[in-house]
Coordinates of C-alpha atoms in Angstrom, one line a residue:
Q1110 CA -20.4 1.6 23.6
V1111 CA -19.0 0.7 20.5
Q1112 CA -18.0 -2.6 19.4
L1113 CA -15.5 -2.4 16.6
V1114 CA -14.2 -6.0 14.9
E1115 CA -11.8 -5.6 12.0
S1116 CA -11.1 -7.9 9.5
G1117 CA -9.6 -8.7 5.8
G1118 CA -6.0 -9.1 6.9
G1119 CA -3.4 -11.8 5.9
L1120 CA -0.9 -12.8 4.4
V1121 CA 0.4 -10.8 0.9
Q1122 CA 3.2 -9.3 -1.3
A1123 CA 5.0 -6.6 -1.5
G1124 CA 3.1 -5.0 -4.5
G1125 CA 0.4 -6.5 -3.9
S1126 CA -3.3 -5.1 -2.0
L1127 CA -5.4 -6.3 0.7
R1128 CA -8.7 -4.1 1.8
L1129 CA -9.7 -4.6 6.0
S1130 CA -12.5 -3.8 7.0
C1131 CA -13.8 -2.5 10.3
A1132 CA -17.6 -3.0 11.6
A1133 CA -18.8 -1.1 14.1
S1134 CA -21.7 -1.1 16.2
G1135 CA -23.3 0.9 19.2
R1136 CA -23.1 4.0 19.2
T1137 CA -22.5 7.1 16.6
F1138 CA -18.4 8.4 16.7
G1139 CA -17.1 11.5 14.8
S1140 CA -13.9 10.0 13.8
M1141 CA -12.5 6.3 13.4
G1142 CA -8.6 5.7 12.6
W1143 CA -7.1 3.1 11.4
F1144 CA -3.2 1.8 13.6
R1145 CA -1.1 -0.7 13.9
Q1146 CA 1.7 -2.0 15.0
A1147 CA 5.1 -3.9 14.2
P1148 CA 6.6 -6.4 17.2
G1149 CA 9.6 -3.8 19.2
R1150 CA 7.2 -1.3 17.8
E1151 CA 4.8 1.5 18.7
R1152 CA 1.3 1.5 18.0
E1153 CA 1.6 3.7 14.8
F1154 CA -1.8 6.0 12.8
V1155 CA -2.0 5.1 9.8
A1156 CA -5.2 5.9 8.5
G1157 CA -7.9 8.0 10.2
I1158 CA -11.6 10.2 9.0
Q1159 CA -14.2 11.7 10.4
W1160 CA -16.8 10.2 9.8
L1161 CA -18.9 12.4 8.3
G1162 CA -17.3 14.8 6.7
E1163 CA -15.2 12.2 5.2
I1164 CA -12.2 14.1 6.2
T1165 CA -8.9 12.3 5.6
Y1166 CA -6.1 11.5 7.0
Y1167 CA -2.6 9.7 6.3
A1168 CA 0.9 8.6 8.1
D1169 CA 3.3 9.7 5.1
S1170 CA 4.4 6.4 5.6
V1171 CA 0.9 4.8 3.1
K1172 CA -0.2 8.5 1.8
G1173 CA -0.7 7.4 -1.7
R1174 CA -0.2 4.0 -1.1
F1175 CA -4.0 3.4 1.9
T1176 CA -7.0 4.9 1.3
I1177 CA -9.2 4.7 4.0
S1178 CA -13.1 5.2 3.3
R1179 CA -16.7 4.8 4.9
D1180 CA -20.2 3.6 4.9
N1181 CA -22.1 5.3 6.6
T1182 CA -25.1 3.0 6.1
K1183 CA -23.3 -0.3 7.2
N1184 CA -21.2 1.6 9.9
M1185 CA -18.3 -0.1 8.6
G1186 CA -14.7 2.0 7.3
Y1187 CA -12.5 0.0 5.2
L1188 CA -8.9 0.9 4.8
Q1189 CA -7.6 -0.4 1.5
M1190 CA -3.7 -1.2 0.8
N1191 CA -2.1 -0.7 -2.3
S1192 CA 1.4 -1.0 -3.6
L1193 CA 2.3 -3.3 0.3
K1194 CA 5.0 -3.4 1.6
P1195 CA 7.4 -5.7 4.0
E1196 CA 7.7 -2.5 6.5
D1197 CA 3.5 -2.4 6.3
T1198 CA 3.4 -6.0 8.0
A1199 CA 1.4 -5.5 11.6
V1200 CA -1.5 -5.7 13.7
Y1201 CA -3.6 -3.0 12.5
Y1202 CA -6.3 -2.2 15.2
C1203 CA -9.6 0.4 13.9
A1204 CA -10.3 3.3 16.7
V1205 CA -13.3 5.4 17.0
N1206 CA -13.3 8.6 18.2
L1207 CA -17.1 8.7 20.8
F1208 CA -16.7 13.0 20.2
D1209 CA -14.0 14.4 18.3
S1210 CA -14.0 14.5 14.3
R1211 CA -10.9 16.7 14.2
L1212 CA -8.7 15.6 16.5
T1213 CA -4.0 14.7 16.6
W1214 CA -3.6 11.1 15.0
T1215 CA -2.5 9.3 18.2
E1216 CA -3.5 6.2 20.1
Y1217 CA -4.1 8.1 23.0
A1218 CA -7.0 9.6 21.4
M1219 CA -9.2 7.0 20.5
D1220 CA -11.9 5.7 22.6
Y1221 CA -12.8 2.6 21.7
W1222 CA -10.6 0.1 19.3
G1223 CA -11.2 -3.6 18.2
K1224 CA -9.0 -6.1 18.9
G1225 CA -6.8 -6.3 15.8
T1226 CA -5.8 -7.7 12.0
L1227 CA -3.2 -8.9 11.3
V1228 CA -0.9 -8.4 7.4
T1229 CA 1.2 -9.8 6.8
V1230 CA 3.8 -8.3 3.6
S1231 CA 5.5 -10.8 2.1
S1232 CA 9.1 -10.0 0.3

């Protein structure tokens, strides 16, 4: 019931910045999160936001470097990534939980997923 399309991935050098976007359509939802999966690793939580309250959450690995935000009028979510490191290289996915705006940020809590966008950070 929610369609999500990520964009903005690409190749960036270490220390650079990149802004990911997630266009949402369909029914309303409570929370949006960004997750990432690197080769050989499990999908991990990156950042999340309560859609209405704008309360944000971050994984320790990106705290202080990444900023999650949203624009209600456009049904767009964003992930601003600064001071990128090679270890940030991964496919980044946006996902939403339909009802719970206060949830434990695991992939299993999310209801709908985008197809992902690849972020590659070179040294």
